[in-house]
Amino acid sequence: MATVKSETRKIGIFGGTFNPIHNGHLRVAEEVRQAFALQKIYLVPSSRPPHKGETEVAAAEHRLAMVRRARRGNPFFGSSSYECRKGGTSYSIETLAYFRKRLVGAEIYFVIGWDAWCEIGTWHSFSKLFSLANFIIISRQGRRLLVEDSSESLFPFALQDEFCYEKEFCYRHTSGHSLHFMAVTRLDISSTRVRSETAAGRSLRYLVPDSVANYIYRNKLYVS
Ligand code: ATP
Ligand code: MG
């Protein structure tokens, strides 16, 4: 008899600088989790880019602590300290290899923003990424950006021969992994905005969870 255990676990990985994490990120994670019936979605803060100063990007342990606070209360959300612990430049290829090792047998969905997707040709070993996981490209611009079904407009030139059309917003990589384009709710919140509101001494209510706002105040982050 088939047991629940024998079902493939579907796990999402959502990386970002999360400087700090805000309600826009959390809403994306929730919508993706629901749309793809993921058992869990891990929020993975990156380590600090070496060329960025402390006032620009808070220390990894602070960003991780805020992610941990933000995810509390949602049993579908997890967080991972992998990139923060590793330090140095965060390469998605290494992060994916790590999660594949940790989550043997799981189907992994790697979530990236449209902005990151447009630059994917510059990522380390980018063409190998799609052999390691399924991808979900999230667009904050809604369906407008995605209605054009031609792979020429959706895929960077370097990747056009590696995917074939499967159904609306879904493509199949030569490795068998899928790639999806998904329109998500556009909450007009960015970490940049949260940092500038903090620096100006204004309220962060409803931009970030209260637990994150309190952490920012207590640790005097982003006051420059
Ligand atoms: P910054 O303002 O410092 O650039 P950010 O708000 O863009 O920060 P990141 O940590 O860079 O946050 O974002 C991680 C991922 O989340 C990116 O892929 C980005 O496209 C996506 N993202 C950020 N804000 C939103 C939002 N409000 N709605 C949907 N996606 C978002
Ligand atoms: Mg950004």
Short mmCIF file of N, CA, C and O in Angstrom, two decimals, residues 3-134:
data_model
loop_
_atom_site.label_atom_id
_atom_site.label_comp_id
_atom_site.label_asym_id
_atom_site.label_seq_id
_atom_site.Cartn_x
_atom_site.Cartn_y
_atom_site.Cartn_z
N THR A 3 2.22 4.68 0.93
CA THR A 3 2.16 5.50 2.14
C THR A 3 2.47 6.94 1.77
O THR A 3 3.02 7.21 0.71
N VAL A 4 2.15 7.83 2.67
CA VAL A 4 2.42 9.25 2.42
C VAL A 4 3.93 9.45 2.20
O VAL A 4 4.37 10.23 1.39
N LYS A 5 4.69 8.66 2.94
CA LYS A 5 6.15 8.79 2.87
C LYS A 5 6.68 8.55 1.47
O LYS A 5 7.71 9.10 1.09
N SER A 6 6.01 7.67 0.71
CA SER A 6 6.54 7.32 -0.61
C SER A 6 6.29 8.43 -1.63
O SER A 6 6.85 8.43 -2.70
N GLU A 7 5.44 9.40 -1.29
CA GLU A 7 5.23 10.53 -2.20
C GLU A 7 6.49 11.38 -2.24
O GLU A 7 7.16 11.55 -1.23
N THR A 8 6.77 11.92 -3.42
CA THR A 8 7.95 12.77 -3.51
C THR A 8 7.68 14.07 -2.76
O THR A 8 6.65 14.71 -2.96
N ARG A 9 8.62 14.43 -1.93
CA ARG A 9 8.49 15.71 -1.23
C ARG A 9 8.85 16.82 -2.19
O ARG A 9 9.83 16.74 -2.92
N LYS A 10 8.06 17.86 -2.18
CA LYS A 10 8.36 19.03 -3.02
C LYS A 10 8.81 20.17 -2.10
O LYS A 10 8.05 20.58 -1.23
N ILE A 11 10.02 20.61 -2.33
CA ILE A 11 10.61 21.60 -1.43
C ILE A 11 11.05 22.82 -2.23
O ILE A 11 11.69 22.69 -3.28
N GLY A 12 10.70 24.00 -1.73
CA GLY A 12 11.12 25.24 -2.38
C GLY A 12 12.33 25.84 -1.70
O GLY A 12 12.51 25.70 -0.48
N ILE A 13 13.16 26.49 -2.48
CA ILE A 13 14.33 27.22 -1.97
C ILE A 13 14.21 28.65 -2.48
O ILE A 13 14.15 28.86 -3.70
N PHE A 14 14.14 29.59 -1.57
CA PHE A 14 13.98 31.00 -1.97
C PHE A 14 15.13 31.80 -1.34
O PHE A 14 15.16 31.99 -0.13
N GLY A 15 16.05 32.20 -2.18
CA GLY A 15 17.21 32.93 -1.68
C GLY A 15 17.07 34.43 -1.90
O GLY A 15 16.27 34.89 -2.72
N GLY A 16 17.82 35.18 -1.13
CA GLY A 16 17.82 36.63 -1.30
C GLY A 16 18.81 37.25 -0.33
O GLY A 16 19.33 36.56 0.55
N THR A 17 19.03 38.53 -0.49
CA THR A 17 19.88 39.20 0.49
C THR A 17 19.11 39.35 1.79
O THR A 17 19.66 39.29 2.88
N PHE A 18 17.79 39.54 1.66
CA PHE A 18 16.91 39.69 2.82
C PHE A 18 17.50 40.70 3.81
O PHE A 18 17.75 40.40 4.97
N ASN A 19 17.66 41.91 3.31
CA ASN A 19 18.34 42.96 4.07
C ASN A 19 17.43 44.15 4.32
O ASN A 19 17.67 45.23 3.78
N PRO A 20 16.36 44.02 5.07
CA PRO A 20 15.88 42.83 5.76
C PRO A 20 14.78 42.12 4.95
O PRO A 20 14.32 42.64 3.94
N ILE A 21 14.37 40.96 5.47
CA ILE A 21 13.20 40.27 4.91
C ILE A 21 11.97 41.16 5.17
O ILE A 21 11.90 41.85 6.18
N HIS A 22 11.03 41.17 4.22
CA HIS A 22 9.83 42.01 4.38
C HIS A 22 8.59 41.24 3.92
O HIS A 22 8.69 40.10 3.42
N ASN A 23 7.43 41.89 4.05
CA ASN A 23 6.17 41.20 3.73
C ASN A 23 6.05 40.84 2.25
O ASN A 23 5.32 39.91 1.90
N GLY A 24 6.74 41.58 1.38
CA GLY A 24 6.74 41.23 -0.05
C GLY A 24 7.36 39.86 -0.26
O GLY A 24 6.82 39.01 -0.99
N HIS A 25 8.49 39.61 0.39
CA HIS A 25 9.14 38.29 0.30
C HIS A 25 8.24 37.19 0.85
O HIS A 25 8.11 36.12 0.26
N LEU A 26 7.63 37.48 2.00
CA LEU A 26 6.83 36.45 2.67
C LEU A 26 5.60 36.09 1.86
O LEU A 26 5.21 34.94 1.75
N ARG A 27 5.00 37.11 1.25
CA ARG A 27 3.82 36.86 0.43
C ARG A 27 4.19 36.02 -0.80
O ARG A 27 3.46 35.11 -1.19
N VAL A 28 5.33 36.32 -1.41
CA VAL A 28 5.80 35.53 -2.55
C VAL A 28 5.98 34.07 -2.13
O VAL A 28 5.52 33.14 -2.80
N ALA A 29 6.65 33.87 -1.01
CA ALA A 29 6.90 32.50 -0.54
C ALA A 29 5.58 31.76 -0.31
O ALA A 29 5.44 30.60 -0.70
N GLU A 30 4.63 32.46 0.25
CA GLU A 30 3.33 31.83 0.53
C GLU A 30 2.59 31.48 -0.77
O GLU A 30 2.02 30.40 -0.91
N GLU A 31 2.62 32.39 -1.73
CA GLU A 31 1.92 32.14 -2.99
C GLU A 31 2.57 31.00 -3.77
O GLU A 31 1.88 30.16 -4.35
N VAL A 32 3.89 30.98 -3.78
CA VAL A 32 4.60 29.90 -4.49
C VAL A 32 4.34 28.57 -3.80
O VAL A 32 4.04 27.55 -4.44
N ARG A 33 4.41 28.58 -2.50
CA ARG A 33 4.20 27.37 -1.71
C ARG A 33 2.82 26.77 -2.03
O ARG A 33 2.68 25.58 -2.28
N GLN A 34 1.84 27.64 -2.11
CA GLN A 34 0.48 27.19 -2.36
C GLN A 34 0.32 26.72 -3.81
O GLN A 34 -0.23 25.65 -4.05
N ALA A 35 0.82 27.50 -4.75
CA ALA A 35 0.63 27.18 -6.16
C ALA A 35 1.29 25.85 -6.54
O ALA A 35 0.79 25.12 -7.40
N PHE A 36 2.41 25.54 -5.93
CA PHE A 36 3.14 24.33 -6.30
C PHE A 36 2.99 23.22 -5.26
O PHE A 36 3.68 22.20 -5.33
N ALA A 37 2.10 23.42 -4.30
CA ALA A 37 1.85 22.43 -3.25
C ALA A 37 3.15 21.94 -2.62
O ALA A 37 3.40 20.74 -2.51
N LEU A 38 3.98 22.90 -2.23
CA LEU A 38 5.27 22.55 -1.62
C LEU A 38 5.05 22.16 -0.15
O LEU A 38 4.23 22.77 0.53
N GLN A 39 5.79 21.15 0.28
CA GLN A 39 5.69 20.77 1.70
C GLN A 39 6.39 21.80 2.57
O GLN A 39 6.05 22.00 3.73
N LYS A 40 7.41 22.43 1.99
CA LYS A 40 8.20 23.39 2.76
C LYS A 40 8.88 24.34 1.79
O LYS A 40 9.24 23.93 0.68
N ILE A 41 9.06 25.57 2.20
CA ILE A 41 9.86 26.49 1.41
C ILE A 41 10.90 27.11 2.35
O ILE A 41 10.56 27.65 3.40
N TYR A 42 12.15 26.95 1.97
CA TYR A 42 13.26 27.45 2.80
C TYR A 42 13.69 28.83 2.32
O TYR A 42 13.95 29.03 1.13
N LEU A 43 13.77 29.75 3.26
CA LEU A 43 14.27 31.09 2.97
C LEU A 43 15.77 31.07 3.27
O LEU A 43 16.19 30.67 4.36
N VAL A 44 16.56 31.47 2.29
CA VAL A 44 18.02 31.31 2.42
C VAL A 44 18.72 32.66 2.24
O VAL A 44 18.95 33.10 1.10
N PRO A 45 19.02 33.34 3.33
CA PRO A 45 19.76 34.60 3.18
C PRO A 45 21.18 34.36 2.68
O PRO A 45 21.84 33.41 3.12
N SER A 46 21.62 35.22 1.79
CA SER A 46 22.97 35.07 1.23
C SER A 46 23.98 35.67 2.21
O SER A 46 23.63 36.46 3.08
N SER A 47 25.24 35.32 2.02
CA SER A 47 26.26 35.96 2.85
C SER A 47 26.47 37.38 2.32
O SER A 47 26.04 37.70 1.21
N ARG A 48 27.15 38.20 3.09
CA ARG A 48 27.30 39.60 2.67
C ARG A 48 28.30 39.73 1.53
O ARG A 48 29.41 39.23 1.63
N PRO A 49 27.90 40.40 0.45
CA PRO A 49 28.87 40.60 -0.62
C PRO A 49 30.09 41.35 -0.06
O PRO A 49 29.91 42.35 0.64
N PRO A 50 31.29 40.87 -0.32
CA PRO A 50 32.49 41.43 0.32
C PRO A 50 32.68 42.92 0.08
O PRO A 50 33.22 43.61 0.94
N HIS A 51 32.19 43.44 -1.04
CA HIS A 51 32.41 44.85 -1.34
C HIS A 51 31.39 45.78 -0.70
O HIS A 51 31.47 46.98 -0.85
N LYS A 52 30.41 45.21 -0.01
CA LYS A 52 29.38 46.07 0.59
C LYS A 52 29.64 46.30 2.07
O LYS A 52 29.96 45.38 2.80
N GLY A 53 29.45 47.51 2.52
CA GLY A 53 29.72 47.88 3.90
C GLY A 53 28.59 47.50 4.83
O GLY A 53 27.52 47.08 4.40
N GLU A 54 28.84 47.66 6.13
CA GLU A 54 27.88 47.25 7.14
C GLU A 54 26.59 48.06 7.14
O GLU A 54 25.54 47.56 7.49
N THR A 55 26.70 49.34 6.77
CA THR A 55 25.47 50.13 6.79
C THR A 55 24.57 49.74 5.62
O THR A 55 23.36 49.86 5.69
N GLU A 56 25.21 49.26 4.56
CA GLU A 56 24.43 48.87 3.38
C GLU A 56 23.76 47.50 3.58
O GLU A 56 22.58 47.35 3.36
N VAL A 57 24.58 46.53 3.95
CA VAL A 57 24.06 45.17 4.16
C VAL A 57 24.39 44.74 5.58
O VAL A 57 25.55 44.67 5.97
N ALA A 58 23.33 44.48 6.36
CA ALA A 58 23.53 44.05 7.75
C ALA A 58 24.27 42.71 7.77
O ALA A 58 24.20 41.94 6.82
N ALA A 59 24.96 42.46 8.88
CA ALA A 59 25.72 41.22 9.02
C ALA A 59 24.81 40.02 8.80
O ALA A 59 23.61 40.07 9.10
N ALA A 60 25.39 38.95 8.27
CA ALA A 60 24.62 37.75 7.94
C ALA A 60 23.82 37.25 9.14
O ALA A 60 22.67 36.84 9.01
N GLU A 61 24.44 37.31 10.35
CA GLU A 61 23.71 36.75 11.51
C GLU A 61 22.46 37.58 11.83
O GLU A 61 21.46 37.03 12.27
N HIS A 62 22.51 38.87 11.56
CA HIS A 62 21.30 39.69 11.78
C HIS A 62 20.23 39.34 10.74
O HIS A 62 19.06 39.19 11.07
N ARG A 63 20.64 39.24 9.49
CA ARG A 63 19.65 38.96 8.43
C ARG A 63 19.03 37.58 8.64
O ARG A 63 17.83 37.38 8.44
N LEU A 64 19.87 36.63 9.07
CA LEU A 64 19.36 35.29 9.35
C LEU A 64 18.40 35.31 10.55
O LEU A 64 17.34 34.68 10.53
N ALA A 65 18.77 36.06 11.58
CA ALA A 65 17.91 36.15 12.77
C ALA A 65 16.55 36.74 12.40
O ALA A 65 15.51 36.30 12.89
N MET A 66 16.56 37.72 11.49
CA MET A 66 15.28 38.33 11.09
C MET A 66 14.44 37.35 10.27
O MET A 66 13.21 37.29 10.41
N VAL A 67 15.11 36.58 9.40
CA VAL A 67 14.39 35.57 8.61
C VAL A 67 13.76 34.55 9.55
O VAL A 67 12.59 34.17 9.39
N ARG A 68 14.50 34.15 10.57
CA ARG A 68 13.97 33.16 11.51
C ARG A 68 12.74 33.70 12.25
O ARG A 68 11.77 32.99 12.45
N ARG A 69 12.81 34.97 12.62
CA ARG A 69 11.66 35.57 13.30
C ARG A 69 10.47 35.68 12.34
O ARG A 69 9.33 35.43 12.70
N ALA A 70 10.76 36.07 11.11
CA ALA A 70 9.69 36.30 10.13
C ALA A 70 8.95 35.01 9.77
O ALA A 70 7.75 35.03 9.52
N ARG A 71 9.65 33.92 9.75
CA ARG A 71 9.01 32.67 9.30
C ARG A 71 8.21 31.99 10.41
O ARG A 71 7.41 31.09 10.15
N ARG A 72 8.44 32.40 11.65
CA ARG A 72 7.74 31.79 12.78
C ARG A 72 6.24 31.89 12.60
O ARG A 72 5.74 32.90 12.15
N GLY A 73 5.56 30.83 12.94
CA GLY A 73 4.11 30.87 12.86
C GLY A 73 3.60 30.31 11.54
O GLY A 73 2.41 30.09 11.39
N ASN A 74 4.49 30.10 10.59
CA ASN A 74 4.06 29.44 9.34
C ASN A 74 4.79 28.10 9.24
O ASN A 74 5.98 28.05 8.95
N PRO A 75 4.06 27.00 9.47
CA PRO A 75 4.71 25.69 9.51
C PRO A 75 5.29 25.27 8.16
O PRO A 75 6.10 24.35 8.09
N PHE A 76 4.88 25.94 7.09
CA PHE A 76 5.39 25.61 5.76
C PHE A 76 6.71 26.32 5.46
O PHE A 76 7.34 26.05 4.45
N PHE A 77 7.07 27.27 6.30
CA PHE A 77 8.29 28.03 6.05
C PHE A 77 9.44 27.47 6.89
O PHE A 77 9.28 27.14 8.05
N GLY A 78 10.61 27.42 6.26
CA GLY A 78 11.83 27.07 6.98
C GLY A 78 12.88 28.10 6.64
O GLY A 78 12.67 28.98 5.80
N SER A 79 14.02 28.02 7.29
CA SER A 79 15.12 28.92 6.93
C SER A 79 16.40 28.10 6.95
O SER A 79 16.47 27.06 7.60
N SER A 80 17.37 28.56 6.20
CA SER A 80 18.64 27.85 6.17
C SER A 80 19.78 28.83 6.33
O SER A 80 19.82 29.90 5.72
N SER A 81 20.74 28.44 7.17
CA SER A 81 21.90 29.28 7.43
C SER A 81 23.05 28.90 6.50
O SER A 81 24.16 29.40 6.66
N TYR A 82 22.79 28.02 5.53
CA TYR A 82 23.89 27.47 4.71
C TYR A 82 24.78 28.56 4.11
O TYR A 82 26.00 28.55 4.29
N GLU A 83 24.18 29.51 3.39
CA GLU A 83 25.02 30.51 2.69
C GLU A 83 25.70 31.44 3.70
O GLU A 83 26.85 31.83 3.49
N CYS A 84 25.01 31.77 4.77
CA CYS A 84 25.61 32.65 5.80
C CYS A 84 26.79 31.96 6.47
O CYS A 84 27.82 32.57 6.72
N ARG A 85 26.63 30.67 6.75
CA ARG A 85 27.71 29.92 7.41
C ARG A 85 28.90 29.77 6.49
O ARG A 85 30.05 29.85 6.91
N LYS A 86 28.61 29.55 5.23
CA LYS A 86 29.68 29.31 4.25
C LYS A 86 30.49 30.59 4.03
O LYS A 86 31.71 30.54 3.87
N GLY A 87 29.82 31.71 4.04
CA GLY A 87 30.51 32.99 3.83
C GLY A 87 30.97 33.14 2.39
O GLY A 87 30.69 32.27 1.55
N GLY A 88 31.65 34.21 2.11
CA GLY A 88 32.13 34.45 0.75
C GLY A 88 30.98 34.66 -0.21
O GLY A 88 29.83 34.85 0.20
N THR A 89 31.28 34.63 -1.48
CA THR A 89 30.23 34.84 -2.48
C THR A 89 29.27 33.65 -2.48
O THR A 89 29.71 32.50 -2.39
N SER A 90 27.99 33.93 -2.56
CA SER A 90 27.01 32.85 -2.59
C SER A 90 26.75 32.45 -4.04
O SER A 90 26.25 33.27 -4.82
N TYR A 91 27.08 31.25 -4.38
CA TYR A 91 26.80 30.75 -5.73
C TYR A 91 25.63 29.77 -5.67
O TYR A 91 25.67 28.80 -4.92
N SER A 92 24.63 30.02 -6.49
CA SER A 92 23.43 29.16 -6.46
C SER A 92 23.77 27.71 -6.79
O SER A 92 23.13 26.79 -6.29
N ILE A 93 24.76 27.52 -7.63
CA ILE A 93 25.12 26.15 -8.03
C ILE A 93 25.55 25.35 -6.79
O ILE A 93 25.21 24.18 -6.64
N GLU A 94 26.27 26.01 -5.87
CA GLU A 94 26.72 25.34 -4.64
C GLU A 94 25.55 25.14 -3.68
O GLU A 94 25.44 24.11 -3.03
N THR A 95 24.70 26.14 -3.62
CA THR A 95 23.54 26.04 -2.72
C THR A 95 22.63 24.89 -3.15
O THR A 95 22.17 24.10 -2.34
N LEU A 96 22.42 24.79 -4.47
CA LEU A 96 21.56 23.72 -4.97
C LEU A 96 22.19 22.35 -4.72
O LEU A 96 21.50 21.40 -4.34
N ALA A 97 23.50 22.26 -4.92
CA ALA A 97 24.19 20.98 -4.68
C ALA A 97 24.04 20.59 -3.21
O ALA A 97 23.78 19.43 -2.88
N TYR A 98 24.15 21.59 -2.33
CA TYR A 98 24.01 21.34 -0.89
C TYR A 98 22.61 20.81 -0.56
O TYR A 98 22.45 19.81 0.14
N PHE A 99 21.59 21.48 -1.08
CA PHE A 99 20.23 21.06 -0.75
C PHE A 99 19.90 19.69 -1.35
O PHE A 99 19.17 18.91 -0.77
N ARG A 100 20.46 19.42 -2.51
CA ARG A 100 20.22 18.09 -3.11
C ARG A 100 20.78 16.99 -2.22
O ARG A 100 20.20 15.92 -2.09
N LYS A 101 21.92 17.27 -1.62
CA LYS A 101 22.53 16.29 -0.72
C LYS A 101 21.71 16.13 0.55
O LYS A 101 21.53 15.04 1.07
N ARG A 102 21.23 17.27 1.06
CA ARG A 102 20.46 17.26 2.31
C ARG A 102 19.07 16.65 2.13
O ARG A 102 18.52 16.06 3.04
N LEU A 103 18.48 16.87 0.97
CA LEU A 103 17.08 16.49 0.75
C LEU A 103 17.00 15.37 -0.28
O LEU A 103 16.40 15.53 -1.34
N VAL A 104 17.62 14.27 0.04
CA VAL A 104 17.67 13.16 -0.91
C VAL A 104 16.25 12.73 -1.30
O VAL A 104 15.39 12.56 -0.44
N GLY A 105 16.03 12.62 -2.59
CA GLY A 105 14.74 12.13 -3.07
C GLY A 105 13.69 13.23 -3.22
O GLY A 105 12.63 13.00 -3.78
N ALA A 106 13.98 14.43 -2.72
CA ALA A 106 12.98 15.51 -2.82
C ALA A 106 13.05 16.15 -4.20
O ALA A 106 14.08 16.13 -4.86
N GLU A 107 11.91 16.69 -4.60
CA GLU A 107 11.87 17.47 -5.83
C GLU A 107 12.11 18.92 -5.43
O GLU A 107 11.32 19.47 -4.66
N ILE A 108 13.17 19.50 -5.91
CA ILE A 108 13.52 20.85 -5.46
C ILE A 108 13.06 21.90 -6.46
O ILE A 108 13.26 21.75 -7.67
N TYR A 109 12.46 22.96 -5.93
CA TYR A 109 12.03 24.11 -6.75
C TYR A 109 12.80 25.32 -6.29
O TYR A 109 12.69 25.74 -5.14
N PHE A 110 13.59 25.86 -7.17
CA PHE A 110 14.42 27.01 -6.84
C PHE A 110 13.70 28.26 -7.33
O PHE A 110 13.37 28.38 -8.52
N VAL A 111 13.46 29.17 -6.41
CA VAL A 111 12.64 30.35 -6.73
C VAL A 111 13.55 31.56 -6.94
O VAL A 111 14.36 31.89 -6.07
N ILE A 112 13.42 32.20 -8.09
CA ILE A 112 14.19 33.44 -8.30
C ILE A 112 13.30 34.51 -8.90
O ILE A 112 12.29 34.22 -9.55
N GLY A 113 13.68 35.74 -8.69
CA GLY A 113 12.91 36.86 -9.21
C GLY A 113 13.20 37.08 -10.70
O GLY A 113 14.23 36.63 -11.22
N TRP A 114 12.29 37.78 -11.34
CA TRP A 114 12.45 38.09 -12.76
C TRP A 114 13.75 38.88 -12.99
O TRP A 114 14.46 38.66 -13.97
N ASP A 115 14.07 39.78 -12.04
CA ASP A 115 15.29 40.58 -12.16
C ASP A 115 16.53 39.68 -12.19
O ASP A 115 17.43 39.88 -13.01
N ALA A 116 16.55 38.69 -11.32
CA ALA A 116 17.70 37.77 -11.28
C ALA A 116 17.73 36.91 -12.55
O ALA A 116 18.79 36.66 -13.13
N TRP A 117 16.55 36.50 -13.00
CA TRP A 117 16.45 35.66 -14.21
C TRP A 117 17.05 36.38 -15.42
O TRP A 117 17.75 35.78 -16.23
N CYS A 118 16.79 37.67 -15.51
CA CYS A 118 17.28 38.42 -16.66
C CYS A 118 18.81 38.48 -16.69
O CYS A 118 19.40 38.68 -17.74
N GLU A 119 19.41 38.26 -15.54
CA GLU A 119 20.88 38.31 -15.47
C GLU A 119 21.50 36.93 -15.35
O GLU A 119 22.69 36.80 -15.06
N ILE A 120 20.71 35.90 -15.53
CA ILE A 120 21.19 34.56 -15.19
C ILE A 120 22.41 34.14 -16.02
O ILE A 120 23.24 33.35 -15.57
N GLY A 121 22.51 34.71 -17.20
CA GLY A 121 23.66 34.40 -18.06
C GLY A 121 25.00 34.80 -17.44
O GLY A 121 26.05 34.33 -17.88
N THR A 122 24.95 35.62 -16.40
CA THR A 122 26.21 36.05 -15.75
C THR A 122 26.50 35.18 -14.52
O THR A 122 27.52 35.35 -13.86
N TRP A 123 25.59 34.27 -14.16
CA TRP A 123 25.79 33.47 -12.94
C TRP A 123 26.83 32.39 -13.18
O TRP A 123 26.96 31.85 -14.28
N HIS A 124 27.52 32.04 -12.10
CA HIS A 124 28.53 30.98 -12.13
C HIS A 124 27.88 29.65 -12.56
O HIS A 124 26.88 29.23 -11.97
N SER A 125 28.43 29.02 -13.59
CA SER A 125 27.95 27.71 -14.09
C SER A 125 26.44 27.71 -14.36
O SER A 125 25.75 26.74 -14.06
N PHE A 126 25.94 28.80 -14.93
CA PHE A 126 24.48 28.93 -15.00
C PHE A 126 23.79 27.82 -15.79
O PHE A 126 22.70 27.41 -15.44
N SER A 127 24.45 27.31 -16.83
CA SER A 127 23.72 26.32 -17.63
C SER A 127 23.60 24.97 -16.90
O SER A 127 22.75 24.16 -17.23
N LYS A 128 24.42 24.78 -15.86
CA LYS A 128 24.32 23.52 -15.10
C LYS A 128 23.21 23.57 -14.04
O LYS A 128 22.78 22.55 -13.53
N LEU A 129 22.77 24.78 -13.72
CA LEU A 129 21.79 24.94 -12.63
C LEU A 129 20.53 24.13 -12.88
O LEU A 129 19.96 23.53 -11.97
N PHE A 130 20.11 24.11 -14.13
CA PHE A 130 18.80 23.53 -14.46
C PHE A 130 18.82 22.00 -14.45
O PHE A 130 17.78 21.37 -14.51
N SER A 131 20.02 21.43 -14.37
CA SER A 131 20.13 19.98 -14.23
C SER A 131 19.98 19.58 -12.77
O SER A 131 19.85 18.40 -12.46
N LEU A 132 20.02 20.56 -11.89
CA LEU A 132 19.98 20.26 -10.45
C LEU A 132 18.60 20.43 -9.83
O LEU A 132 18.32 19.88 -8.78
N ALA A 133 17.76 21.24 -10.44
CA ALA A 133 16.47 21.55 -9.79
C ALA A 133 15.47 22.10 -10.80
O ALA A 133 15.84 22.50 -11.90
N ASN A 134 14.22 22.12 -10.36
CA ASN A 134 13.19 22.85 -11.11
C ASN A 134 13.32 24.32 -10.74
O ASN A 134 13.81 24.65 -9.65
#
